[in-house]
Coordinates of C-alpha atoms in Angstrom, one line a residue:
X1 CA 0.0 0.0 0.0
X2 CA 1.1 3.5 -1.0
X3 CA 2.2 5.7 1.7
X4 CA 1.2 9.0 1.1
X5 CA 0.8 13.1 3.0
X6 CA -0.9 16.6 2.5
X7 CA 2.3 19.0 1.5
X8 CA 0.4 21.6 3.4
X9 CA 3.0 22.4 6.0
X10 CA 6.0 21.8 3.7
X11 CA 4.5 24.1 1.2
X12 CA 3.7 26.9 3.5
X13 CA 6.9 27.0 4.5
X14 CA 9.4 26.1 1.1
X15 CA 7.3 26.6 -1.6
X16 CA 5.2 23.7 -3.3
X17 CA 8.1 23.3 -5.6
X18 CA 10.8 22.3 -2.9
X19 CA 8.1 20.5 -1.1
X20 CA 7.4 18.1 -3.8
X21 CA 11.4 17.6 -3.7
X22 CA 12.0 17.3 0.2
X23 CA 8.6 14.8 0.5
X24 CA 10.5 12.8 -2.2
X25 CA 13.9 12.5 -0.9
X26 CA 11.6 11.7 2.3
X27 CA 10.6 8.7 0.8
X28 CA 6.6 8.9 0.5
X29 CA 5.0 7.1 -2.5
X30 CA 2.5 10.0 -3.5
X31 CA 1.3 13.1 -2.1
X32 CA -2.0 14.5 -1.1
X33 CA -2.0 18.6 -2.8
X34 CA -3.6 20.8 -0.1
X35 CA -5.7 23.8 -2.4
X36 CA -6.4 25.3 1.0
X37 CA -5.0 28.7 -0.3
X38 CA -6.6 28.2 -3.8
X39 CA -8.6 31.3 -4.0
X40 CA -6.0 33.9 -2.2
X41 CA -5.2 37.0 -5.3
X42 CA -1.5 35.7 -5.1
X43 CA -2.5 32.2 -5.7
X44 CA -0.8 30.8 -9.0
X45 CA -3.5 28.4 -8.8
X46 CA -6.2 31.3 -9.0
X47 CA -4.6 33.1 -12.1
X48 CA -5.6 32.3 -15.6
X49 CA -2.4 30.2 -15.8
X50 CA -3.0 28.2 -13.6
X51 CA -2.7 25.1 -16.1
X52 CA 0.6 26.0 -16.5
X53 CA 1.7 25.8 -12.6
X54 CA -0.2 22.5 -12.4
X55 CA 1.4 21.1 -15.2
X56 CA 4.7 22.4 -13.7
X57 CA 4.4 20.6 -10.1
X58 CA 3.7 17.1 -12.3
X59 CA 6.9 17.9 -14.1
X60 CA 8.5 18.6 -11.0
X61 CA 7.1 15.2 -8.9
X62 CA 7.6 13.3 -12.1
X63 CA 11.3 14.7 -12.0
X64 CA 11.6 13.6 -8.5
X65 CA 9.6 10.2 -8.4
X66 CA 6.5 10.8 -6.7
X67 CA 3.2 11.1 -7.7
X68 CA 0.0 13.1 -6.4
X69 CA -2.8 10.4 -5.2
X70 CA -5.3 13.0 -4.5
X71 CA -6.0 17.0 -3.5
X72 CA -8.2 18.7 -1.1
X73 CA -10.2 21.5 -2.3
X74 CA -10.5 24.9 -0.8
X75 CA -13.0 25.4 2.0
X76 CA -16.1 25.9 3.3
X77 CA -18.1 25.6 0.2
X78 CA -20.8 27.6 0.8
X79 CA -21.7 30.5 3.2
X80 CA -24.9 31.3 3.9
X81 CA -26.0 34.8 2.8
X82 CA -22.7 34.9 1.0
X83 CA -23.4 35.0 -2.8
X84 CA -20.3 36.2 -4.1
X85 CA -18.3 33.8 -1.9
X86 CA -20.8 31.2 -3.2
X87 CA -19.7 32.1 -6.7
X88 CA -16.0 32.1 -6.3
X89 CA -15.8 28.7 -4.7
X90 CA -18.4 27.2 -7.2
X91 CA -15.5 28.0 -9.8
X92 CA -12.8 27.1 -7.1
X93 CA -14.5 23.8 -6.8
X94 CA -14.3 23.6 -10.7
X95 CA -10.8 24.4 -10.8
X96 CA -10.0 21.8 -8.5
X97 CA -11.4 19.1 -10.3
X98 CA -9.3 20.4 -13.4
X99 CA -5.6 20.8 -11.1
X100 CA -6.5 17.5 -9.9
X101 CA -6.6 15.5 -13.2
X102 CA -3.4 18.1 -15.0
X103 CA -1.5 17.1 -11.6
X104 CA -2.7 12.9 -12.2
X105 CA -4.6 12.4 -9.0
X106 CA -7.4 10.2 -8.9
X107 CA -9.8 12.4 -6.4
X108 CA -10.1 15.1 -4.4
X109 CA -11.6 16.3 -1.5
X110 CA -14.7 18.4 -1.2
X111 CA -16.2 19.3 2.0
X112 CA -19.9 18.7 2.5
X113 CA -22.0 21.3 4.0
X114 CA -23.9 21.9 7.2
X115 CA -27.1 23.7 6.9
X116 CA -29.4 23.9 9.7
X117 CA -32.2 23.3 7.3
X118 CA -32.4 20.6 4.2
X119 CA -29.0 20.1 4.3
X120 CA -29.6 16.7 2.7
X121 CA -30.7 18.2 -0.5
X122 CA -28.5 21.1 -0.4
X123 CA -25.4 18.6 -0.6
X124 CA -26.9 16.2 -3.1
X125 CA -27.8 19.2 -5.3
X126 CA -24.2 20.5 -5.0
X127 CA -22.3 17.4 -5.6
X128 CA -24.5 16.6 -8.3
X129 CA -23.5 19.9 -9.9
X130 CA -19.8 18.8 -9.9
X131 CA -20.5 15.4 -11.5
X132 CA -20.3 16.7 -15.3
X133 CA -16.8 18.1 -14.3
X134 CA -16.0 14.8 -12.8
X135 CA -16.3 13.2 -16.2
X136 CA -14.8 15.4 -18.2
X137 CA -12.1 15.6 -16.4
X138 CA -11.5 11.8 -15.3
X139 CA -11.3 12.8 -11.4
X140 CA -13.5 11.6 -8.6
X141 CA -15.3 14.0 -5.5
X142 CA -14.3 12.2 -2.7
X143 CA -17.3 13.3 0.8
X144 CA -15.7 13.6 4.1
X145 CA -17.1 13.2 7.3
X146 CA -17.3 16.1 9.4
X147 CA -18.0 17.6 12.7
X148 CA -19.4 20.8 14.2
X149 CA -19.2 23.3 17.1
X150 CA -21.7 23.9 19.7
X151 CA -21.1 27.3 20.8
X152 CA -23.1 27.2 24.1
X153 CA -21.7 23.6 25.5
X154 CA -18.6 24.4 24.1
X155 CA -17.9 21.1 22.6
X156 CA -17.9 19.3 19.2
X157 CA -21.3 17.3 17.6
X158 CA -22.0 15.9 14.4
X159 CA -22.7 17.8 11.3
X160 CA -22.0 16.2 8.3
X161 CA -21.9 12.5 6.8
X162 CA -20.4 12.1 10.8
X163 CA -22.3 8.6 11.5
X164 CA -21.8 5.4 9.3
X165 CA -25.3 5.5 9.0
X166 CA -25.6 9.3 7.2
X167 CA -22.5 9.0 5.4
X168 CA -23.1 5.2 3.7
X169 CA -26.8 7.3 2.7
X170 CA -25.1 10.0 1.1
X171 CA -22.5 7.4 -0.9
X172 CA -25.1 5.5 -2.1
X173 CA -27.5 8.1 -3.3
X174 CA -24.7 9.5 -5.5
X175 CA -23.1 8.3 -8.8
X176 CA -20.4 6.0 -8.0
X177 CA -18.5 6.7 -10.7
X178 CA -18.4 10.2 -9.7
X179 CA -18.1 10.3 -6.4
X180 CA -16.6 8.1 -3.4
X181 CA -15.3 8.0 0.4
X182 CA -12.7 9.9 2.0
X183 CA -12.7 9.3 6.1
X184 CA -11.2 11.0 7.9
X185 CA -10.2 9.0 10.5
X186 CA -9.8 11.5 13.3
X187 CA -12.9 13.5 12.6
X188 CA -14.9 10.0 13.6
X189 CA -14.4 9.9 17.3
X190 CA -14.9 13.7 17.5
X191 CA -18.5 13.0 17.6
X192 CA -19.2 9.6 19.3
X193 CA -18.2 7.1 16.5
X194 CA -15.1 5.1 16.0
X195 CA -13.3 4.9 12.4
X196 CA -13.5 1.1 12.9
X197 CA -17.1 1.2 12.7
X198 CA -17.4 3.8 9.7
X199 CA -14.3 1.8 8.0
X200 CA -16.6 -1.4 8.1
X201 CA -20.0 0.3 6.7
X202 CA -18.3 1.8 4.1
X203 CA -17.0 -1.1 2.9
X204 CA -14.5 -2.0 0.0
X205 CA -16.4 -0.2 -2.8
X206 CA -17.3 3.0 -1.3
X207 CA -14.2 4.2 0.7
X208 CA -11.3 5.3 -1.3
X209 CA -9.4 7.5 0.2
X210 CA -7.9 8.4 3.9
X211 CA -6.9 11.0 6.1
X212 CA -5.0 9.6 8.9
X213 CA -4.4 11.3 12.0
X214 CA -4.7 10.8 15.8
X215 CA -6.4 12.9 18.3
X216 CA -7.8 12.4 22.1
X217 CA -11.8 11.8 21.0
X218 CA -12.0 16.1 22.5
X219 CA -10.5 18.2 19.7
X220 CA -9.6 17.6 16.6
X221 CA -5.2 17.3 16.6
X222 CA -4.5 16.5 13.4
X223 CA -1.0 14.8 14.9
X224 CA 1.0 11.5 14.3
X225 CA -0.6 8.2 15.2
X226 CA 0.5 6.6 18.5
X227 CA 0.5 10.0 20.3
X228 CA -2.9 10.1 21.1
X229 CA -6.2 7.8 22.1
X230 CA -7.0 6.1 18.7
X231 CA -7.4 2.8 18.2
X232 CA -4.3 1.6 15.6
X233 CA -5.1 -2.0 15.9
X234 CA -8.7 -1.8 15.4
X235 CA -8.3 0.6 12.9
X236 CA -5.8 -1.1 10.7
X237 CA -8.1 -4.7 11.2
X238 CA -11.1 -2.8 9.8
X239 CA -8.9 -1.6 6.8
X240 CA -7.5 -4.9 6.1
X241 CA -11.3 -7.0 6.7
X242 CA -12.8 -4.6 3.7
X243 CA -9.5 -4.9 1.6
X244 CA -9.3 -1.3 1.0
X245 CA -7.5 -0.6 -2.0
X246 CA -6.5 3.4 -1.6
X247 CA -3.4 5.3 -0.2
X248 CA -2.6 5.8 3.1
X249 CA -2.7 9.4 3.3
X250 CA -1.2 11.6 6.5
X251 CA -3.5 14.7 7.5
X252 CA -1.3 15.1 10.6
X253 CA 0.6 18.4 9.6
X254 CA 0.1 19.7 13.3
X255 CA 2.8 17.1 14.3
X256 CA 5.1 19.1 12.0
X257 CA 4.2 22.6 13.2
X258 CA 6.3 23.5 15.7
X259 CA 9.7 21.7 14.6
X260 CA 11.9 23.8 12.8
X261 CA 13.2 24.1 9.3
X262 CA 16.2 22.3 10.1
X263 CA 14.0 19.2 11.8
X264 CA 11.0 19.4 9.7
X265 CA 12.1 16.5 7.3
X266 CA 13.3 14.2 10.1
X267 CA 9.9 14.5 12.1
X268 CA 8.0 14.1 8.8
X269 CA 10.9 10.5 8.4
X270 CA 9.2 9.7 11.8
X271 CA 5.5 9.9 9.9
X272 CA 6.7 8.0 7.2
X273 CA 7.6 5.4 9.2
X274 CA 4.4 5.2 10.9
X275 CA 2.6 5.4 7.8
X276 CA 5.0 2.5 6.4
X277 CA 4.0 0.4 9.5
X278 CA 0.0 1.4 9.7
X279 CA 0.0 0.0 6.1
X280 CA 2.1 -3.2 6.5
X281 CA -0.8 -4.0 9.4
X282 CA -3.3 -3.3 6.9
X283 CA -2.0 -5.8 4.2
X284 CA -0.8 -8.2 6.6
X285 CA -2.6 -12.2 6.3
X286 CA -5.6 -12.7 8.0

């Protein structure tokens, strides 16, 4: 199994052309493009040659030996009240779809949306929009499960596709050849479900993609595995029972964050070597 990790923090801080490089020489299989910054006036990724940059960074990870497995797309979506926001990520969600398939990824991420109200329809309506991109393009949407914020208790509850239950709906009420999984498996316990669980209801044929991190079930860490409360062993058997067939793909960047420069690649060595042993348990012989 491919070993692979957001270049979010190595970007932010080098450039995404050096971070392709160092995440290389690192030794990870593929990389996850983070698009958080997409729609920022400086972006190149939000000037009218952007098909140029993306075709660059392929170029430049086919140069080093890597490959891009997948992208996250800028977010939130949607704001309510917010119609020229609306409009800009509408194209932003577009574009993604596009940088995705010029950088060779299969999928990338789009968040769903929480809406007090219909939110059901809201996100099938949405995603549903995206699916003619989808197939000119060649890419898959990949839903993640989310979480939200209640103000008053102060703590987190579910939002969107957070249950096994909501989040199989959703799949299955959407073109599969559009659209698949992406759990996150941190965001699960967040809000009283385990990734196990939502692992084995998604099953082989829905979830395709991962973002792996570790947290204490309270707020959401986004660290390295092992350094928190998650269940590695359960998880790892759950992945390995539905054969899932995608990259294991690091969303643990906060792990990175306060090492410097001249440590970063050594802590993000560490990862690797997590990720290479989280994978080997999810191959492993029954």
């Amino acid at each position: 199994m491919k070993v692979s990790t957001q270049t979010q923090q190595f970007s932010q801080r080098f450039g995404d052309e050096q971070a392709i490089e160092r995440l290389a020489r690192i030794g990870y299989d593929a990389l996850d493009y983070s698009m958080f910054d997409m729609c920022a006036p400086d972006s190149p990724l939000w000037q009218s040659s952007f098909r140029e940059y993306a075709k660059k960074l392929r170029r430049k990870a086919e140069d080093a030996g890597i490959s891009f497995n997948q992208s996250h797309a800028p977010f939130p979506v949607y704001r309510q009240g917010q119609d020229d926001y609306n409009d800009m990520m509408r194209q932003a969600m577009i574009r993604s779809i596009e940088v995705t398939a010029i950088l060779g990824g299969d999928c990338v991420i789009v968040h769903p949306t929480y809406l007090p109200e219909n939110k059901k329809k809201f996100n099938m309506d949405f995603y549903n929009t995206l699916a003619p991109y989808c197939r000119e393009f060649g890419v898959k949407v990949a839903l993640e499960n989310m979480f939200g914020h209640d103000p008053v208790a102060n703590r987190l509850i579910p939002n969107v596709c957070s249950t096994a239950e909501e989040f199989v709906e959703y799949m299955d009420e959407l073109d599969p050849a559009c659209f698949v999984a992406c759990l996150d498996i941190g965001h699960a316990g967040l809000v009283g479900e385990t990734a196990e669980n939502m692992i084995l209801a998604l099953g082989h044929n829905r979830l395709k993609a991962l973002h792996v991190h570790d947290n204490n079930n309270i707020t959401d860490l986004h660290t390295l595995p092992f350094t928190q409360q998650l269940h590695w062993d359960k998880i790892t058997d759950a992945l390995r029972e539905i054969q899932y067939s995608g990259v294991f793909t690091f969303e643990a960047d906060n792990f990175l964050t306060r090492f410097p420069d001249e440590l970063i690649d050594d802590a993000s060595r560490l990862m690797l070597r997590v990720g290479r042993y989280l994978a080997e348990r999810c191959t492993a012989a029954l």
